[in-house]
Short mmCIF file of N, CA and C in Angstrom, two decimals:
data_model
loop_
_atom_site.label_atom_id
_atom_site.label_comp_id
_atom_site.label_asym_id
_atom_site.label_seq_id
_atom_site.Cartn_x
_atom_site.Cartn_y
_atom_site.Cartn_z
N MET A 179 -13.01 17.40 -6.40
CA MET A 179 -11.83 16.63 -6.67
C MET A 179 -10.79 16.96 -5.61
N GLY A 180 -10.07 15.96 -5.17
CA GLY A 180 -8.98 16.19 -4.23
C GLY A 180 -7.67 16.32 -4.97
N PHE A 181 -6.81 17.20 -4.53
CA PHE A 181 -5.48 17.35 -5.12
C PHE A 181 -4.49 17.60 -4.01
N LEU A 182 -3.36 16.93 -4.06
CA LEU A 182 -2.32 17.12 -3.07
C LEU A 182 -1.01 17.31 -3.79
N ALA A 183 -0.35 18.41 -3.55
CA ALA A 183 1.00 18.62 -4.05
C ALA A 183 1.89 18.68 -2.82
N ASP A 184 2.89 17.85 -2.80
CA ASP A 184 3.73 17.72 -1.61
C ASP A 184 5.18 17.89 -2.02
N HIS A 185 5.94 18.68 -1.28
CA HIS A 185 7.33 18.93 -1.62
C HIS A 185 8.26 17.87 -1.06
N ARG A 186 7.76 16.98 -0.24
CA ARG A 186 8.58 15.92 0.33
C ARG A 186 8.10 14.58 -0.19
N SER A 187 8.76 13.53 0.24
CA SER A 187 8.27 12.21 -0.10
C SER A 187 6.92 12.04 0.59
N ILE A 188 5.95 11.56 -0.16
CA ILE A 188 4.59 11.51 0.38
C ILE A 188 4.39 10.29 1.27
N LEU A 189 3.86 10.53 2.42
CA LEU A 189 3.45 9.47 3.33
C LEU A 189 2.00 9.77 3.70
N ILE A 190 1.15 8.78 3.51
CA ILE A 190 -0.27 9.00 3.77
C ILE A 190 -0.50 9.40 5.22
N ALA A 191 0.35 8.96 6.13
CA ALA A 191 0.21 9.34 7.53
C ALA A 191 0.34 10.85 7.72
N ASP A 192 1.02 11.53 6.79
CA ASP A 192 1.21 12.97 6.87
C ASP A 192 0.10 13.76 6.18
N VAL A 193 -0.83 13.07 5.57
CA VAL A 193 -1.85 13.73 4.78
C VAL A 193 -3.18 13.68 5.51
N SER A 194 -3.90 14.77 5.50
CA SER A 194 -5.23 14.79 6.09
C SER A 194 -6.21 14.25 5.07
N LEU A 195 -6.34 12.96 5.02
CA LEU A 195 -7.22 12.29 4.08
C LEU A 195 -8.31 11.62 4.89
N GLN A 196 -9.49 12.15 4.83
CA GLN A 196 -10.58 11.64 5.64
C GLN A 196 -11.26 10.49 4.93
N GLN A 197 -12.06 9.74 5.69
CA GLN A 197 -12.83 8.65 5.12
C GLN A 197 -13.69 9.20 4.00
N LEU A 198 -13.47 8.74 2.79
CA LEU A 198 -14.24 9.21 1.64
C LEU A 198 -15.57 8.48 1.59
N SER A 199 -16.58 9.15 1.11
CA SER A 199 -17.92 8.57 1.10
C SER A 199 -18.19 7.71 -0.13
N SER A 200 -17.31 7.76 -1.11
CA SER A 200 -17.59 7.06 -2.35
C SER A 200 -16.29 6.70 -3.06
N ALA A 201 -16.33 5.61 -3.78
CA ALA A 201 -15.18 5.24 -4.60
C ALA A 201 -15.08 6.14 -5.83
N GLU A 202 -16.06 7.01 -6.03
CA GLU A 202 -16.10 7.89 -7.20
C GLU A 202 -15.41 9.23 -6.96
N THR A 203 -14.85 9.47 -5.79
CA THR A 203 -14.20 10.74 -5.49
C THR A 203 -12.80 10.74 -6.09
N PRO A 204 -12.54 11.57 -7.11
CA PRO A 204 -11.21 11.57 -7.73
C PRO A 204 -10.17 12.23 -6.82
N VAL A 205 -9.02 11.62 -6.76
CA VAL A 205 -7.90 12.16 -6.00
C VAL A 205 -6.68 12.13 -6.92
N ILE A 206 -5.98 13.23 -7.02
CA ILE A 206 -4.78 13.31 -7.85
C ILE A 206 -3.59 13.52 -6.91
N ILE A 207 -2.61 12.67 -7.03
CA ILE A 207 -1.43 12.76 -6.17
C ILE A 207 -0.21 12.98 -7.05
N THR A 208 0.53 14.00 -6.74
CA THR A 208 1.76 14.30 -7.47
C THR A 208 2.91 14.24 -6.50
N ASP A 209 3.89 13.41 -6.76
CA ASP A 209 5.06 13.28 -5.91
C ASP A 209 6.30 13.35 -6.80
N TRP A 210 6.68 14.55 -7.18
CA TRP A 210 7.77 14.72 -8.15
C TRP A 210 9.13 14.34 -7.58
N GLU A 211 9.27 14.26 -6.27
CA GLU A 211 10.56 13.89 -5.69
C GLU A 211 10.94 12.46 -6.08
N GLN A 212 9.97 11.62 -6.32
CA GLN A 212 10.24 10.22 -6.62
C GLN A 212 10.58 9.99 -8.09
N ALA A 213 10.58 11.03 -8.91
CA ALA A 213 10.94 10.88 -10.31
C ALA A 213 12.46 10.68 -10.39
N GLN A 214 12.87 9.44 -10.67
CA GLN A 214 14.29 9.12 -10.68
C GLN A 214 14.52 7.86 -11.51
N LEU A 215 15.77 7.57 -11.78
CA LEU A 215 16.11 6.32 -12.44
C LEU A 215 16.09 5.20 -11.43
N GLY A 216 15.61 4.07 -11.83
CA GLY A 216 15.56 2.92 -10.95
C GLY A 216 14.31 2.11 -11.23
N SER A 217 14.09 1.12 -10.42
CA SER A 217 12.92 0.26 -10.60
C SER A 217 11.65 1.02 -10.27
N PRO A 218 10.69 1.06 -11.19
CA PRO A 218 9.41 1.70 -10.88
C PRO A 218 8.71 1.04 -9.69
N ALA A 219 9.02 -0.24 -9.44
CA ALA A 219 8.39 -0.95 -8.32
C ALA A 219 8.71 -0.27 -6.98
N LEU A 220 9.87 0.36 -6.88
CA LEU A 220 10.20 1.06 -5.64
C LEU A 220 9.24 2.22 -5.39
N ASP A 221 8.99 3.00 -6.44
CA ASP A 221 8.07 4.13 -6.32
C ASP A 221 6.64 3.66 -6.11
N HIS A 222 6.21 2.74 -6.95
CA HIS A 222 4.83 2.26 -6.83
C HIS A 222 4.60 1.53 -5.51
N GLY A 223 5.59 0.74 -5.10
CA GLY A 223 5.47 0.01 -3.85
C GLY A 223 5.38 0.92 -2.64
N GLU A 224 6.14 2.03 -2.66
CA GLU A 224 6.08 2.98 -1.55
C GLU A 224 4.71 3.64 -1.49
N MET A 225 4.23 4.12 -2.63
CA MET A 225 2.93 4.79 -2.66
C MET A 225 1.81 3.83 -2.28
N LEU A 226 1.78 2.67 -2.92
CA LEU A 226 0.74 1.70 -2.63
C LEU A 226 0.86 1.16 -1.21
N GLY A 227 2.09 0.98 -0.75
CA GLY A 227 2.29 0.52 0.64
C GLY A 227 1.69 1.49 1.64
N GLU A 228 1.84 2.77 1.40
CA GLU A 228 1.24 3.78 2.29
C GLU A 228 -0.28 3.72 2.24
N LEU A 229 -0.83 3.50 1.05
CA LEU A 229 -2.28 3.41 0.93
C LEU A 229 -2.82 2.17 1.64
N PHE A 230 -2.10 1.06 1.52
CA PHE A 230 -2.51 -0.15 2.25
C PHE A 230 -2.35 0.05 3.76
N ALA A 231 -1.30 0.74 4.18
CA ALA A 231 -1.13 1.03 5.60
C ALA A 231 -2.30 1.86 6.12
N PHE A 232 -2.73 2.81 5.33
CA PHE A 232 -3.88 3.64 5.68
C PHE A 232 -5.10 2.76 5.93
N HIS A 233 -5.28 1.78 5.05
CA HIS A 233 -6.41 0.86 5.20
C HIS A 233 -6.21 -0.08 6.40
N LEU A 234 -5.03 -0.66 6.51
CA LEU A 234 -4.79 -1.66 7.55
C LEU A 234 -4.77 -1.07 8.96
N PHE A 235 -4.16 0.09 9.12
CA PHE A 235 -4.06 0.67 10.46
C PHE A 235 -5.27 1.52 10.84
N LYS A 236 -5.80 2.25 9.88
CA LYS A 236 -6.91 3.17 10.18
C LYS A 236 -8.28 2.60 9.82
N ARG A 237 -8.29 1.47 9.14
CA ARG A 237 -9.52 0.80 8.74
C ARG A 237 -10.39 1.66 7.80
N PHE A 238 -9.75 2.48 6.99
CA PHE A 238 -10.46 3.31 6.03
C PHE A 238 -10.42 2.62 4.66
N ASP A 239 -11.60 2.34 4.12
CA ASP A 239 -11.68 1.72 2.80
C ASP A 239 -11.14 2.64 1.72
N SER A 240 -11.12 3.93 1.98
CA SER A 240 -10.64 4.87 0.97
C SER A 240 -9.19 4.58 0.58
N GLY A 241 -8.40 4.01 1.48
CA GLY A 241 -7.03 3.62 1.13
C GLY A 241 -7.01 2.60 0.02
N LEU A 242 -7.93 1.63 0.09
CA LEU A 242 -8.02 0.62 -0.98
C LEU A 242 -8.57 1.22 -2.27
N TRP A 243 -9.55 2.10 -2.15
CA TRP A 243 -10.12 2.71 -3.36
C TRP A 243 -9.06 3.50 -4.12
N ILE A 244 -8.27 4.26 -3.38
CA ILE A 244 -7.24 5.06 -4.02
C ILE A 244 -6.17 4.15 -4.63
N ALA A 245 -5.81 3.07 -3.93
CA ALA A 245 -4.83 2.12 -4.45
C ALA A 245 -5.34 1.48 -5.75
N GLN A 246 -6.63 1.14 -5.78
CA GLN A 246 -7.20 0.55 -6.99
C GLN A 246 -7.15 1.55 -8.14
N GLY A 247 -7.50 2.79 -7.87
CA GLY A 247 -7.43 3.82 -8.91
C GLY A 247 -6.01 4.05 -9.38
N TYR A 248 -5.07 4.01 -8.44
CA TYR A 248 -3.65 4.18 -8.77
C TYR A 248 -3.22 3.06 -9.73
N MET A 249 -3.61 1.83 -9.41
CA MET A 249 -3.24 0.70 -10.26
C MET A 249 -3.88 0.83 -11.65
N GLU A 250 -5.13 1.26 -11.69
CA GLU A 250 -5.79 1.46 -12.98
C GLU A 250 -5.04 2.51 -13.80
N GLY A 251 -4.57 3.54 -13.13
CA GLY A 251 -3.83 4.60 -13.80
C GLY A 251 -2.50 4.14 -14.38
N LEU A 252 -1.94 3.07 -13.83
CA LEU A 252 -0.68 2.53 -14.35
C LEU A 252 -0.88 1.80 -15.68
N GLY A 253 -2.11 1.43 -15.95
CA GLY A 253 -2.38 0.70 -17.19
C GLY A 253 -1.98 -0.76 -17.09
N GLU A 254 -1.86 -1.39 -18.23
CA GLU A 254 -1.51 -2.81 -18.27
C GLU A 254 -0.04 -2.99 -17.90
N LEU A 255 0.21 -3.81 -16.89
CA LEU A 255 1.58 -4.09 -16.45
C LEU A 255 1.96 -5.51 -16.84
N GLY A 256 3.22 -5.72 -17.09
CA GLY A 256 3.72 -7.06 -17.34
C GLY A 256 3.73 -7.87 -16.05
N GLU A 257 3.80 -9.18 -16.20
CA GLU A 257 3.78 -10.07 -15.03
C GLU A 257 4.90 -9.74 -14.04
N GLU A 258 6.11 -9.53 -14.52
CA GLU A 258 7.23 -9.24 -13.62
C GLU A 258 6.98 -7.97 -12.82
N GLN A 259 6.46 -6.94 -13.48
CA GLN A 259 6.20 -5.67 -12.80
C GLN A 259 5.13 -5.84 -11.72
N LYS A 260 4.09 -6.62 -12.00
CA LYS A 260 3.04 -6.86 -11.00
C LYS A 260 3.61 -7.49 -9.74
N TRP A 261 4.42 -8.54 -9.93
CA TRP A 261 4.98 -9.24 -8.78
C TRP A 261 5.98 -8.37 -8.03
N ARG A 262 6.77 -7.57 -8.76
CA ARG A 262 7.73 -6.67 -8.09
C ARG A 262 7.00 -5.60 -7.29
N ASN A 263 5.91 -5.07 -7.83
CA ASN A 263 5.11 -4.10 -7.08
C ASN A 263 4.60 -4.72 -5.78
N ALA A 264 4.04 -5.93 -5.89
CA ALA A 264 3.50 -6.61 -4.71
C ALA A 264 4.60 -6.85 -3.67
N LEU A 265 5.77 -7.28 -4.12
CA LEU A 265 6.90 -7.48 -3.20
C LEU A 265 7.26 -6.18 -2.49
N GLN A 266 7.35 -5.11 -3.24
CA GLN A 266 7.76 -3.82 -2.67
C GLN A 266 6.72 -3.28 -1.69
N ILE A 267 5.44 -3.53 -1.97
CA ILE A 267 4.40 -3.13 -1.02
C ILE A 267 4.60 -3.86 0.29
N GLY A 268 4.85 -5.17 0.22
CA GLY A 268 5.10 -5.93 1.44
C GLY A 268 6.31 -5.43 2.20
N VAL A 269 7.38 -5.14 1.47
CA VAL A 269 8.60 -4.62 2.10
C VAL A 269 8.32 -3.28 2.77
N HIS A 270 7.56 -2.43 2.09
CA HIS A 270 7.24 -1.12 2.66
C HIS A 270 6.41 -1.28 3.94
N LEU A 271 5.40 -2.13 3.91
CA LEU A 271 4.58 -2.36 5.10
C LEU A 271 5.41 -2.92 6.25
N LEU A 272 6.32 -3.82 5.92
CA LEU A 272 7.16 -4.44 6.94
C LEU A 272 8.17 -3.46 7.53
N ALA A 273 8.78 -2.66 6.66
CA ALA A 273 9.85 -1.75 7.11
C ALA A 273 9.33 -0.47 7.74
N PHE A 274 8.28 0.11 7.17
CA PHE A 274 7.82 1.41 7.63
C PHE A 274 6.53 1.38 8.43
N GLY A 275 5.68 0.41 8.18
CA GLY A 275 4.40 0.33 8.89
C GLY A 275 4.54 0.37 10.41
N PRO A 276 5.40 -0.46 10.99
CA PRO A 276 5.51 -0.49 12.45
C PRO A 276 6.14 0.76 13.07
N ILE A 277 6.85 1.58 12.28
CA ILE A 277 7.55 2.72 12.88
C ILE A 277 6.97 4.08 12.48
N ALA A 278 5.93 4.08 11.66
CA ALA A 278 5.43 5.33 11.09
C ALA A 278 4.46 6.09 11.99
N GLY A 279 4.22 5.62 13.20
CA GLY A 279 3.32 6.34 14.09
C GLY A 279 1.85 6.13 13.80
N TRP A 280 1.51 5.03 13.15
CA TRP A 280 0.12 4.76 12.82
C TRP A 280 -0.71 4.42 14.05
N VAL A 281 -0.10 3.82 15.06
CA VAL A 281 -0.85 3.38 16.25
C VAL A 281 -0.10 3.78 17.50
N ALA A 282 -0.80 3.71 18.62
CA ALA A 282 -0.21 4.03 19.92
C ALA A 282 0.85 3.00 20.27
N GLU A 283 1.71 3.37 21.19
CA GLU A 283 2.79 2.47 21.62
C GLU A 283 2.36 1.57 22.78
N ASP A 284 1.09 1.48 23.06
CA ASP A 284 0.61 0.62 24.14
C ASP A 284 0.51 -0.83 23.67
N GLU A 285 0.02 -1.70 24.55
CA GLU A 285 -0.06 -3.13 24.23
C GLU A 285 -0.98 -3.39 23.02
N GLU A 286 -2.10 -2.67 22.95
CA GLU A 286 -3.01 -2.83 21.83
C GLU A 286 -2.35 -2.40 20.51
N GLY A 287 -1.59 -1.31 20.56
CA GLY A 287 -0.87 -0.85 19.38
C GLY A 287 0.17 -1.85 18.92
N GLN A 288 0.83 -2.48 19.87
CA GLN A 288 1.83 -3.50 19.53
C GLN A 288 1.17 -4.70 18.84
N LYS A 289 -0.01 -5.08 19.31
CA LYS A 289 -0.75 -6.17 18.66
C LYS A 289 -1.11 -5.80 17.23
N GLU A 290 -1.54 -4.56 17.05
CA GLU A 290 -1.91 -4.07 15.72
C GLU A 290 -0.70 -4.09 14.79
N LYS A 291 0.44 -3.63 15.28
CA LYS A 291 1.67 -3.68 14.48
C LYS A 291 2.00 -5.11 14.10
N GLY A 292 1.88 -6.03 15.05
CA GLY A 292 2.16 -7.44 14.79
C GLY A 292 1.25 -8.01 13.70
N ARG A 293 -0.02 -7.60 13.72
CA ARG A 293 -0.97 -8.06 12.71
C ARG A 293 -0.54 -7.59 11.32
N VAL A 294 -0.14 -6.33 11.20
CA VAL A 294 0.28 -5.79 9.91
C VAL A 294 1.60 -6.42 9.46
N VAL A 295 2.51 -6.64 10.38
CA VAL A 295 3.78 -7.29 10.04
C VAL A 295 3.52 -8.70 9.50
N GLU A 296 2.58 -9.41 10.11
CA GLU A 296 2.24 -10.76 9.63
C GLU A 296 1.66 -10.71 8.23
N ILE A 297 0.77 -9.75 7.96
CA ILE A 297 0.19 -9.59 6.63
C ILE A 297 1.30 -9.25 5.63
N ALA A 298 2.21 -8.35 6.01
CA ALA A 298 3.32 -7.97 5.12
C ALA A 298 4.20 -9.18 4.81
N LYS A 299 4.48 -9.98 5.82
CA LYS A 299 5.30 -11.18 5.61
C LYS A 299 4.63 -12.13 4.62
N GLU A 300 3.33 -12.35 4.80
CA GLU A 300 2.60 -13.23 3.89
C GLU A 300 2.58 -12.67 2.48
N LEU A 301 2.43 -11.36 2.35
CA LEU A 301 2.44 -10.71 1.05
C LEU A 301 3.79 -10.92 0.36
N ILE A 302 4.87 -10.72 1.08
CA ILE A 302 6.21 -10.88 0.51
C ILE A 302 6.44 -12.33 0.06
N VAL A 303 6.14 -13.27 0.93
CA VAL A 303 6.37 -14.69 0.62
C VAL A 303 5.53 -15.11 -0.59
N ASN A 304 4.25 -14.75 -0.59
CA ASN A 304 3.38 -15.19 -1.66
C ASN A 304 3.64 -14.47 -2.98
N ALA A 305 4.10 -13.23 -2.91
CA ALA A 305 4.49 -12.53 -4.14
C ALA A 305 5.79 -13.12 -4.68
N TRP A 306 6.73 -13.40 -3.79
CA TRP A 306 8.00 -13.99 -4.22
C TRP A 306 7.78 -15.33 -4.91
N GLU A 307 6.88 -16.14 -4.34
CA GLU A 307 6.59 -17.46 -4.91
C GLU A 307 5.52 -17.40 -6.00
N GLN A 308 5.03 -16.20 -6.29
CA GLN A 308 4.01 -15.94 -7.31
C GLN A 308 2.80 -16.85 -7.14
N LYS A 309 2.30 -16.91 -5.93
CA LYS A 309 1.14 -17.74 -5.60
C LYS A 309 -0.15 -16.94 -5.81
N THR A 310 -0.63 -16.96 -7.01
CA THR A 310 -1.83 -16.22 -7.38
C THR A 310 -3.01 -16.59 -6.48
N GLU A 311 -3.12 -17.84 -6.09
CA GLU A 311 -4.27 -18.28 -5.29
C GLU A 311 -4.34 -17.56 -3.94
N TRP A 312 -3.20 -17.20 -3.34
CA TRP A 312 -3.21 -16.48 -2.06
C TRP A 312 -3.89 -15.11 -2.22
N PHE A 313 -3.72 -14.49 -3.36
CA PHE A 313 -4.28 -13.17 -3.61
C PHE A 313 -5.79 -13.21 -3.84
N LYS A 314 -6.36 -14.39 -3.94
CA LYS A 314 -7.79 -14.52 -4.20
C LYS A 314 -8.61 -14.90 -2.98
N LYS A 315 -7.96 -15.09 -1.82
CA LYS A 315 -8.71 -15.54 -0.64
C LYS A 315 -8.14 -14.93 0.64
N GLY A 316 -8.92 -14.96 1.69
CA GLY A 316 -8.47 -14.51 3.01
C GLY A 316 -7.88 -13.11 3.01
N GLU A 317 -6.83 -12.93 3.82
CA GLU A 317 -6.16 -11.63 3.92
C GLU A 317 -5.58 -11.18 2.58
N GLY A 318 -5.16 -12.14 1.77
CA GLY A 318 -4.58 -11.81 0.48
C GLY A 318 -5.56 -11.18 -0.50
N ASN A 319 -6.86 -11.37 -0.26
CA ASN A 319 -7.87 -10.86 -1.18
C ASN A 319 -7.81 -9.34 -1.33
N MET A 320 -7.42 -8.61 -0.31
CA MET A 320 -7.37 -7.14 -0.43
C MET A 320 -6.30 -6.72 -1.44
N PHE A 321 -5.37 -7.60 -1.75
CA PHE A 321 -4.30 -7.32 -2.70
C PHE A 321 -4.59 -7.89 -4.09
N ALA A 322 -5.77 -8.49 -4.28
CA ALA A 322 -6.07 -9.22 -5.52
C ALA A 322 -5.92 -8.35 -6.76
N PHE A 323 -6.26 -7.07 -6.68
CA PHE A 323 -6.21 -6.23 -7.88
C PHE A 323 -4.79 -5.91 -8.31
N LEU A 324 -3.79 -6.28 -7.51
CA LEU A 324 -2.40 -6.06 -7.89
C LEU A 324 -1.93 -7.05 -8.94
N ILE A 325 -2.50 -8.22 -8.93
CA ILE A 325 -2.01 -9.34 -9.75
C ILE A 325 -2.92 -9.59 -10.93
#
């Protein structure tokens, strides 16, 4: 079992999380700094946004597996909470993905950042408009378990 206790706000880029060999590997993440009053979507969006960034920038499926397990751990969410989580994930990817040091600053890295920014933009727009069909096809399919 993997366990990470972190005294700061957790960013997957700061964690030595290697490509996992199975979706059955349990990982427990504790981030007590984020325990505060406010919208839970901010906390969930930050954590899930980092996991999606791990998948999008590093191409590790384990980021998606952990995100799916995280969502399962949240239990049944209301419709509003699902859409707010999706919005916050997009905002996190848009705001922090390009500056978090995920890729090199060369031309190829800039293209990669642009690709993730485009995905984040589509996620935000489609979550805002609550377009369930976008989450079932193409790039949106990786986010399908959120809705």
